[in-house]
CSV table of C-alpha atoms and ligand atoms in Angstrom, one decimal:
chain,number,residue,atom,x,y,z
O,34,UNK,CA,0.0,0.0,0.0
O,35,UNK,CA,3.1,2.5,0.5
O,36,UNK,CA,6.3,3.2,0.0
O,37,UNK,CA,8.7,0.5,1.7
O,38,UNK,CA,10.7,2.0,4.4
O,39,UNK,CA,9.1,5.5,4.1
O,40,UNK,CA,7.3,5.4,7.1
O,41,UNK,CA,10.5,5.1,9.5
O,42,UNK,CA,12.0,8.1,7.5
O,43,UNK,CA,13.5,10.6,9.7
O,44,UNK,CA,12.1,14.1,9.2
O,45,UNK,CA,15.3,15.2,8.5
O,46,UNK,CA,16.1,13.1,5.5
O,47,UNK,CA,13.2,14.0,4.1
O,48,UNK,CA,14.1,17.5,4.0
O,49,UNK,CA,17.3,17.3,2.4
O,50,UNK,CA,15.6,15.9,-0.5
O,51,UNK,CA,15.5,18.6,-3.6
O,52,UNK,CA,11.9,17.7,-4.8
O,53,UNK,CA,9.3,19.6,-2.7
O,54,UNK,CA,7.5,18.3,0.0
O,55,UNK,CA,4.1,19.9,1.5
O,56,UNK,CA,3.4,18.4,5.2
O,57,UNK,CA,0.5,18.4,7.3
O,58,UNK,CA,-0.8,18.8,10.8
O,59,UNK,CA,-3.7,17.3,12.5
O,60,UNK,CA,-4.7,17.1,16.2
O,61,UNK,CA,-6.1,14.1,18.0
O,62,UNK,CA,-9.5,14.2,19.4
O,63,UNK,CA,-10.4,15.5,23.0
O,64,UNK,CA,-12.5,12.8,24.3
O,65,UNK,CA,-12.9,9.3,22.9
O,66,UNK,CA,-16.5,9.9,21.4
O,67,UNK,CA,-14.5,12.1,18.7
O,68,UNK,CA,-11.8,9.6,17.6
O,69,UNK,CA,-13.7,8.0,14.6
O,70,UNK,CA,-13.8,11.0,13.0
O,71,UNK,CA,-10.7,12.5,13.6
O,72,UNK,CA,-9.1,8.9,12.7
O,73,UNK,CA,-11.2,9.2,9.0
O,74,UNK,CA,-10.0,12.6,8.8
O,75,UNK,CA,-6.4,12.2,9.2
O,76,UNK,CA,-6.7,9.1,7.4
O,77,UNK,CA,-8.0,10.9,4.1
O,78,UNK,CA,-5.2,13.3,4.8
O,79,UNK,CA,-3.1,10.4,4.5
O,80,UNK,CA,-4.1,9.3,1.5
O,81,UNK,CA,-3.1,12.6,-0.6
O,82,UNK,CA,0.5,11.4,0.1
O,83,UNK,CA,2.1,13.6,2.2
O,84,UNK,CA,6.0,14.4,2.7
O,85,UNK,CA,5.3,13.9,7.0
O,86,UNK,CA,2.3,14.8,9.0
O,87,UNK,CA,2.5,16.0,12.3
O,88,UNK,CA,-0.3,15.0,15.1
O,89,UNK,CA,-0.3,17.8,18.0
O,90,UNK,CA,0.0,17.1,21.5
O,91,UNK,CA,-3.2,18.0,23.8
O,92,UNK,CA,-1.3,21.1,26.0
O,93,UNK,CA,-2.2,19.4,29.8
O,94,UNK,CA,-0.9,15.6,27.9
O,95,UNK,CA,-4.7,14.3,29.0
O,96,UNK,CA,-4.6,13.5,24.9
O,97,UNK,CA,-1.3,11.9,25.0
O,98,UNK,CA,-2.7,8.1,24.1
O,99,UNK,CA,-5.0,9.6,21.1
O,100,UNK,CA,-1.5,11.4,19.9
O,101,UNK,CA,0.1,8.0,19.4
O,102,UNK,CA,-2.4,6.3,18.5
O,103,UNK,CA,-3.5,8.9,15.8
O,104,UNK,CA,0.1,9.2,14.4
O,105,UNK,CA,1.0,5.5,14.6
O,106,UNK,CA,-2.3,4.8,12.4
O,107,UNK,CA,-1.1,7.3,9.8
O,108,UNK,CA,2.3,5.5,9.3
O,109,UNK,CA,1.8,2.1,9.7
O,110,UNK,CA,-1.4,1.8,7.8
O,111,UNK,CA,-0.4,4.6,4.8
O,112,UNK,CA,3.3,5.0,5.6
O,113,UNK,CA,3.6,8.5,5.6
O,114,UNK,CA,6.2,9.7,7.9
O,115,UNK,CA,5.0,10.9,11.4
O,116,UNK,CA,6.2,13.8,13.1
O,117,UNK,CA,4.9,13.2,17.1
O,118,UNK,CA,4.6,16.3,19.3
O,119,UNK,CA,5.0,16.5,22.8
O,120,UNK,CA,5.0,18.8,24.9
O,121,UNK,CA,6.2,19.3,28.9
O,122,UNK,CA,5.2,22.7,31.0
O,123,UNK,CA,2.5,20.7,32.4
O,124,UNK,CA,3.8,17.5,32.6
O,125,UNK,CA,6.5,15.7,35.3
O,126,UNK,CA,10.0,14.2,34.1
O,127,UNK,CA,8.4,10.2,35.0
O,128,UNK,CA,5.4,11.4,33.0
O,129,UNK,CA,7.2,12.5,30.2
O,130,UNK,CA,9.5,9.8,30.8
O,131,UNK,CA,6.7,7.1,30.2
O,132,UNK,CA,5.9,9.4,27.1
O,133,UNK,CA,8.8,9.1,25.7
O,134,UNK,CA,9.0,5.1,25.9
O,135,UNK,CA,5.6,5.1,24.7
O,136,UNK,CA,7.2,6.5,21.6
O,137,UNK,CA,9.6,4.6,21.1
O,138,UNK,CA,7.5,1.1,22.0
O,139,UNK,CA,5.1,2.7,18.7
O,140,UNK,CA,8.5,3.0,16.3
O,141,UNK,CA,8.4,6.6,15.9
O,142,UNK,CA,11.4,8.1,14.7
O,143,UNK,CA,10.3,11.9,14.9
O,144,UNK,CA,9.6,13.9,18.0
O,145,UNK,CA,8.4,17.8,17.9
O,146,UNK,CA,9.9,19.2,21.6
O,147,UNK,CA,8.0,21.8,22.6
O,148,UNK,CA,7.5,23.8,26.1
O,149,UNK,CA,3.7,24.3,25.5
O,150,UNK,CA,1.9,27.5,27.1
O,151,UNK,CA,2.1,28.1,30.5
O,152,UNK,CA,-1.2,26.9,31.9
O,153,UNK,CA,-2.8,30.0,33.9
O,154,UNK,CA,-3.0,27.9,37.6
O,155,UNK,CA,1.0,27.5,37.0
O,156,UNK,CA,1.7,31.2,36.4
O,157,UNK,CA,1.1,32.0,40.2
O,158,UNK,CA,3.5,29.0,41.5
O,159,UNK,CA,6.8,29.1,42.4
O,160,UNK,CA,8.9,28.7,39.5
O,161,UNK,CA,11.5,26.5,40.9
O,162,UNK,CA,9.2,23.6,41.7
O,163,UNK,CA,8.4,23.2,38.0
O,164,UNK,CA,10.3,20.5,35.9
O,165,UNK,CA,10.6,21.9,33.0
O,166,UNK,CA,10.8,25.9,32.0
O,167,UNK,CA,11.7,26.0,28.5
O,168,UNK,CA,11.5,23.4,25.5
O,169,UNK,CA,15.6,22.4,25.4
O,170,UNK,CA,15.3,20.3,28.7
O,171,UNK,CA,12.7,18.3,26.6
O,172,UNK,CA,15.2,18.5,24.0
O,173,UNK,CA,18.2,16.8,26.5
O,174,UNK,CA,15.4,14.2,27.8
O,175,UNK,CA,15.0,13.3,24.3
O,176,UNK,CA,18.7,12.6,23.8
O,177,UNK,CA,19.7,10.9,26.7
O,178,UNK,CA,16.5,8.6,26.0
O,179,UNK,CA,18.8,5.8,24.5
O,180,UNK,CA,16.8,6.6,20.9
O,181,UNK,CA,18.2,8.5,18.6
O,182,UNK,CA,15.4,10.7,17.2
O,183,UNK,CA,15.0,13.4,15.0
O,184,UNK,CA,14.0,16.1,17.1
O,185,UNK,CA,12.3,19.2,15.5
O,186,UNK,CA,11.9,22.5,17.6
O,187,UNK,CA,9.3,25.5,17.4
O,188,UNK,CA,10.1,29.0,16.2
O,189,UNK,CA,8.9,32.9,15.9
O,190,UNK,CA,8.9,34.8,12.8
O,191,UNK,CA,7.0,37.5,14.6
O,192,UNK,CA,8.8,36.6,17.9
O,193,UNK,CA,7.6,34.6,20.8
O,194,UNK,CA,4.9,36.5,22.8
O,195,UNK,CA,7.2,36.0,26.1
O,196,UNK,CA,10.2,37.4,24.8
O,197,UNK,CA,11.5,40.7,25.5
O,198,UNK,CA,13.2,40.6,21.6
O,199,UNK,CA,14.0,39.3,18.7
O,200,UNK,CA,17.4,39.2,19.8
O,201,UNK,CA,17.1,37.3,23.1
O,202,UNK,CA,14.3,34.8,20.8
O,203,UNK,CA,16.5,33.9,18.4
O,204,UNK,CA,19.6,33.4,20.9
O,205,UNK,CA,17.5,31.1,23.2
O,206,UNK,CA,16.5,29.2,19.8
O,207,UNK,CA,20.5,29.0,19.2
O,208,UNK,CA,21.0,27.2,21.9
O,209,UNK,CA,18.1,25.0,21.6
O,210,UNK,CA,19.6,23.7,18.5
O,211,UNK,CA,22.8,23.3,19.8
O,212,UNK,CA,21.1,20.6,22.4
O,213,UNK,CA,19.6,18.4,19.7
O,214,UNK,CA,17.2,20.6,17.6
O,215,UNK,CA,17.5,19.2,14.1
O,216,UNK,CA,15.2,21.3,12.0
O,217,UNK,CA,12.6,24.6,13.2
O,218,UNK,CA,9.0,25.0,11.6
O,219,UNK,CA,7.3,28.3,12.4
O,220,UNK,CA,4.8,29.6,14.0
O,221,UNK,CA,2.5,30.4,10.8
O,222,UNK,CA,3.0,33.1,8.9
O,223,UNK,CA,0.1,34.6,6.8
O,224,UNK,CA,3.0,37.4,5.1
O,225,UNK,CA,6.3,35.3,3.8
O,226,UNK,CA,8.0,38.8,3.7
O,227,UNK,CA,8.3,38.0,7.8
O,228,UNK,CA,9.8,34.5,6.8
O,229,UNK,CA,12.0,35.6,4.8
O,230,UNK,CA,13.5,38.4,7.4
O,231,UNK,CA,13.6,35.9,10.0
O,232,UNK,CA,15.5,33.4,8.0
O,233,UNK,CA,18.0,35.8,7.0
O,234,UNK,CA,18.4,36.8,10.9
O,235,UNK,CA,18.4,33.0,11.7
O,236,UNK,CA,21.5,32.5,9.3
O,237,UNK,CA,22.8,35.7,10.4
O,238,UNK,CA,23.2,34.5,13.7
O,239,UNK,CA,24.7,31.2,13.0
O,240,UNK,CA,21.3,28.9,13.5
O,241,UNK,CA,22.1,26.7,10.2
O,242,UNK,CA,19.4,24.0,10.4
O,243,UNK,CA,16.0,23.9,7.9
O,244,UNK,CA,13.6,26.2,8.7
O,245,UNK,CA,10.0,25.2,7.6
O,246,UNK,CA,7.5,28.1,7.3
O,247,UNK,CA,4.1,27.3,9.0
O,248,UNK,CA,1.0,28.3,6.4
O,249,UNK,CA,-2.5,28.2,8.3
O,250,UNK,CA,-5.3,28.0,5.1
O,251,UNK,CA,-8.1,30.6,7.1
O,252,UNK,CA,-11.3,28.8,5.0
O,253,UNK,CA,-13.9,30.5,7.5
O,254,UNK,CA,-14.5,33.9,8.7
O,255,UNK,CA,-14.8,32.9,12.4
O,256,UNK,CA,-11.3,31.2,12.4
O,257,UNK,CA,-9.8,34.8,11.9
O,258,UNK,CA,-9.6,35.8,14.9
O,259,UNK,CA,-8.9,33.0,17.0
O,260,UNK,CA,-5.7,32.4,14.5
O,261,UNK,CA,-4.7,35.6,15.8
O,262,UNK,CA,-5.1,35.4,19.1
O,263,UNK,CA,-3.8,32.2,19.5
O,264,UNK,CA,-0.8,33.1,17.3
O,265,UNK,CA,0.1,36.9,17.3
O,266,UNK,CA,0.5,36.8,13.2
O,267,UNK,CA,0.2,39.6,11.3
O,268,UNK,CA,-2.7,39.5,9.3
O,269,UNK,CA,-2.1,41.5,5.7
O,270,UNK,CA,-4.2,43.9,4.2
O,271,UNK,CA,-4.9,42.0,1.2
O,272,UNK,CA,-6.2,39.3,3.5
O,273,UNK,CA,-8.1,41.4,5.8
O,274,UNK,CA,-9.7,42.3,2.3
O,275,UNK,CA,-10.4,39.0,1.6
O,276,UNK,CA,-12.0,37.8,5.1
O,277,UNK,CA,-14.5,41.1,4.6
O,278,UNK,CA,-15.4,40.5,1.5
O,279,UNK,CA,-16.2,36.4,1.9
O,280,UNK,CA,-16.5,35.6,5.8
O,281,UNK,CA,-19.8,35.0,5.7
O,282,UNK,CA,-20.0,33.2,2.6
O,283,UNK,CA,-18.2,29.6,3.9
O,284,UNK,CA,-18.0,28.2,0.2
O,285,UNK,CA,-16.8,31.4,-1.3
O,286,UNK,CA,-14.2,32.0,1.9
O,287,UNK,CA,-13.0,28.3,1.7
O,288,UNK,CA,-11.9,28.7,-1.5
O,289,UNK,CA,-10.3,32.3,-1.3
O,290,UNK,CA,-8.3,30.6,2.0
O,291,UNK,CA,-7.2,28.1,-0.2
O,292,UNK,CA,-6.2,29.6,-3.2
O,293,UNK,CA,-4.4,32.5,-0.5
O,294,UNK,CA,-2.3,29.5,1.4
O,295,UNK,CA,-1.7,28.1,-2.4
O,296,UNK,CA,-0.3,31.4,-3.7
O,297,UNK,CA,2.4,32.0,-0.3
O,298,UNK,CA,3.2,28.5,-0.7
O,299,UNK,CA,4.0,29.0,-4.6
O,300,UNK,CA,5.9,32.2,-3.6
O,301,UNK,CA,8.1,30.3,-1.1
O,302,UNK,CA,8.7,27.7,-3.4
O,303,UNK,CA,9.7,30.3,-6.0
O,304,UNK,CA,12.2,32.0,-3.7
O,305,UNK,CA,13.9,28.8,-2.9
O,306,UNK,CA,11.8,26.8,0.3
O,307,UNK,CA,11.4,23.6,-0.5
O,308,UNK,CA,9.3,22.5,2.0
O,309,UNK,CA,6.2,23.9,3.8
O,310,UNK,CA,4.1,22.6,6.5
O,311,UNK,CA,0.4,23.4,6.3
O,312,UNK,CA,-1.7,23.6,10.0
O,313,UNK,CA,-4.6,21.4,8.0
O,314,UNK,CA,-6.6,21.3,10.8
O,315,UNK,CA,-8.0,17.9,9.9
O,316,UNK,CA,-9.6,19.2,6.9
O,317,UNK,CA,-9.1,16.8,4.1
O,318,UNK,CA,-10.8,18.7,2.0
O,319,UNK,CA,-8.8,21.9,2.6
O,320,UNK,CA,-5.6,19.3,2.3
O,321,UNK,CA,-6.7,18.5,-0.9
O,322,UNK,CA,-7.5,21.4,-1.9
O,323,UNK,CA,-3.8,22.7,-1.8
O,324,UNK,CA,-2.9,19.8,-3.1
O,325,UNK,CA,-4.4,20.4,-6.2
O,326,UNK,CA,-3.9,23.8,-6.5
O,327,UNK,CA,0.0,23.1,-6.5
O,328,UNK,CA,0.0,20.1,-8.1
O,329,UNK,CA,1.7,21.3,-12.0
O,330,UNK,CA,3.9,23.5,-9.5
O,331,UNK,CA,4.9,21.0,-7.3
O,332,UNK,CA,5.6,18.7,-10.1
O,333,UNK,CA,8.1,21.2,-11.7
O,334,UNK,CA,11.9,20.2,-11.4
O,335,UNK,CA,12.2,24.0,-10.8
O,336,UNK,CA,14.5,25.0,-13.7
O,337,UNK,CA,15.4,28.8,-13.5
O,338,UNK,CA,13.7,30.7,-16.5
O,339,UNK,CA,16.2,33.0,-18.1
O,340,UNK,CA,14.1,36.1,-18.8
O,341,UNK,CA,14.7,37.6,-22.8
F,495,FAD,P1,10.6,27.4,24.1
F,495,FAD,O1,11.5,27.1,23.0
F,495,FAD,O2,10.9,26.9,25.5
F,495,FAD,O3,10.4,29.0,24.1
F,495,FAD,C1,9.4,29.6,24.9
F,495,FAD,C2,9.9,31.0,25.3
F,495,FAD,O4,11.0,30.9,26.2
F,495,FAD,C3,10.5,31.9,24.1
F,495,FAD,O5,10.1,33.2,24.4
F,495,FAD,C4,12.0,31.7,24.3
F,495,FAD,O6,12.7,32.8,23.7
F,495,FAD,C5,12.1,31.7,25.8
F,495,FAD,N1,13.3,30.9,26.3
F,495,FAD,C6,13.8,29.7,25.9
F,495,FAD,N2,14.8,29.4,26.6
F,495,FAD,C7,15.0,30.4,27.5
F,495,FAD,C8,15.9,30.6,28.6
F,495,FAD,N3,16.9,29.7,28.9
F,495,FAD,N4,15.8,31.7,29.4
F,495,FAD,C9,14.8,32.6,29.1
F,495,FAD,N5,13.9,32.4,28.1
F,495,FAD,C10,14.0,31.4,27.4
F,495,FAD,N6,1.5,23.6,21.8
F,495,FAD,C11,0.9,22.5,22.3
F,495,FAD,O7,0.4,22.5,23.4
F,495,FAD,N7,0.9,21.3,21.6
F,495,FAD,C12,1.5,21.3,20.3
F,495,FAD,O8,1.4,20.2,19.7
F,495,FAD,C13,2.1,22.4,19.8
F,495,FAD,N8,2.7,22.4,18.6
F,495,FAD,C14,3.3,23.5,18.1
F,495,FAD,C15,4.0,23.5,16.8
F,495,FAD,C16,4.6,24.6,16.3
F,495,FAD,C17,5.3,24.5,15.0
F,495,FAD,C18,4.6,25.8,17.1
F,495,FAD,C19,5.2,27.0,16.5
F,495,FAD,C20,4.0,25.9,18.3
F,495,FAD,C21,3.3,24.7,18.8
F,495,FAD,N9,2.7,24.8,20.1
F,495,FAD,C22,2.1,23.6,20.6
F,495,FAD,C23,2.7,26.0,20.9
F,495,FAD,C24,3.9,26.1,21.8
F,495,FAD,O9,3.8,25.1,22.8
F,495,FAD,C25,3.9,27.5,22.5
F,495,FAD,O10,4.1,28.5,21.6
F,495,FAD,C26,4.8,27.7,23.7
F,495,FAD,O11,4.4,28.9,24.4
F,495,FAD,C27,6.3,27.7,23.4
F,495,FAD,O12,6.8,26.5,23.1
F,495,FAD,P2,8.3,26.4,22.6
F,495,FAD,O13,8.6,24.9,22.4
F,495,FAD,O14,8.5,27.2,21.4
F,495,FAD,O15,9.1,26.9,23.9
């Protein structure tokens, strides 16, 4: 039914590849009376062949079962790489411990190690009893797990909300790479002029690893501003335009959000990005959508056009 051996493909790997590779995301269900349909869903996602998918971790790790389960499903029935997230602010190091060997029981090769948000009853506590502040002790856990696995790390075109600067950002993402971070996606980005700045302050400062820009397809007007909240992105004018004009038409708005996602992900691809990683929200449809939209462009062997 797939590919032989592309399931245990290490994220990595896949990005040094020079053909380009679209990846998705999809979340794992809340409670047990949603997983059908989230399974389906990410199954159909499946199916359209991506480079990886990544299944999110629930932030308080109540999910952490459907997270496996979800992502092991994916590979093992359509062999499409997995890309697990985990995350620990809320967790305990035996917790994330038995995570972690979960993981590796389930043949997953790919771990996303992220810090999560701070959860609001934390804020309040004393610091020093937590076991984990940032992302890179999750990143050392992960390496001294006896597994080696690809380990992929969060990052902030716009900067991370809790950060005083860019500067500071991009120096604490340094040294999370330097402790096992093999590649970064972003945070999405709904302007690639931001990507592109970033990146060049990225290199600038010596962080060499592939950087995957996040695109999030906004296919309804209510999504808007939850996307923002939830993500601090700068929303351009010429989308802001968009969401006016068809937010309250859902089919007219799906397809404007996808054709918008389509057209930054053929700009990236122009400009040299060969990979991108879509937040498909367990939309097939949107998936598939994208898919399609790209597909001539994506089949291109990308020969540089001398202009006469
Ligand atoms: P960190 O890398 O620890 O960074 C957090 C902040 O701390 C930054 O401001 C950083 O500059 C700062 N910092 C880092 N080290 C230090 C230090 N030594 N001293 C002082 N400051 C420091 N959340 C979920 O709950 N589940 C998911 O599945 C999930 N997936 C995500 C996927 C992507 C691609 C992205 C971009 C985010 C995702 N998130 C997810 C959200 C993420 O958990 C939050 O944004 C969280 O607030 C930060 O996580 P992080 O791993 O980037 O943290």
């Amino acid at each position: 039914m797939y590919e032989n051996g592309r399931s245990n493909m290490k994220i990595i790997d896949i990005l040094k590849k020079p053909e380009f590779g679209l990846s998705f995301e999809v979340f794992p269900p809340k409670k047990e009376t949603g997983y059908e349909s989230v399974r389906l869903a990410t199954e159909e996602i499946a199916r359209l062949k991506p480079s990886f998918m990544s299944v999110t971790y629930g932030a308080g790790g109540g999910t952490s079962a459907y997270t496996l389960n979800i992502g092991k499903n994916i590979k093992d029935k359509y062999g499409v790489p997995l890309l697990a997230h985990l995350t620990c602010i809320s967790s305990d190091r035996e917790k994330v411990r038995a995570q972690i060997e979960a993981m590796k029981e389930a043949g997953i090769e790919n771990v996303m190690a992220l810090r999560g948000d701070i959860p609001a009853e934390m804020s309040d506590s004393d610091r020093s009893s937590w076991d984990y502040h940032y992302a890179i002790e999750l990143v050392r856990q992960l390496k001294e797990s006896g597994k080696d696995f690809c380990i992929g790390g969060a990052c902030y075109p716009e900067v991370h909300p809790e950060s005083v600067n860019q500067r500071e950002d991009i120096r604490h993402l340094k040294e999370k790479v330097e402790a096992g971070v093999e590649f970064l996606t972003t945070q999405m980005v709904f302007d690639n002029s931001l990507f592109f700045t970033f990146l060049y302050k990225l290199r600038e400062a010596g962080v060499t690893v592939p950087v995957i820009p996040g695109i999030m397809p906004i296919t309804n007007g209510n999504q808007v501003e939850r996307a923002i909240k939830l993500s601090g992105a700068f929303m351009p004018q010429r989308f802001r335009a968009i969401v006016d004009r068809f937010g309250n038409d859902p089919v007219a708005m799906k397809q404007a959000g996808i054709i918008y996602a389509a057209d930054q992900i053929i700009d990236l691809y122009a400009n040299g990005i060969t990979n991108v990683h879509v937040y498909s929200m367990n939309k097939p449809d949107v998936a598939a959508g994208i898919q399609k939209s790209l597909a001539d462009v994506m089949r291109s062997d990308v020969q540089t056009c001398e202009y006469t």
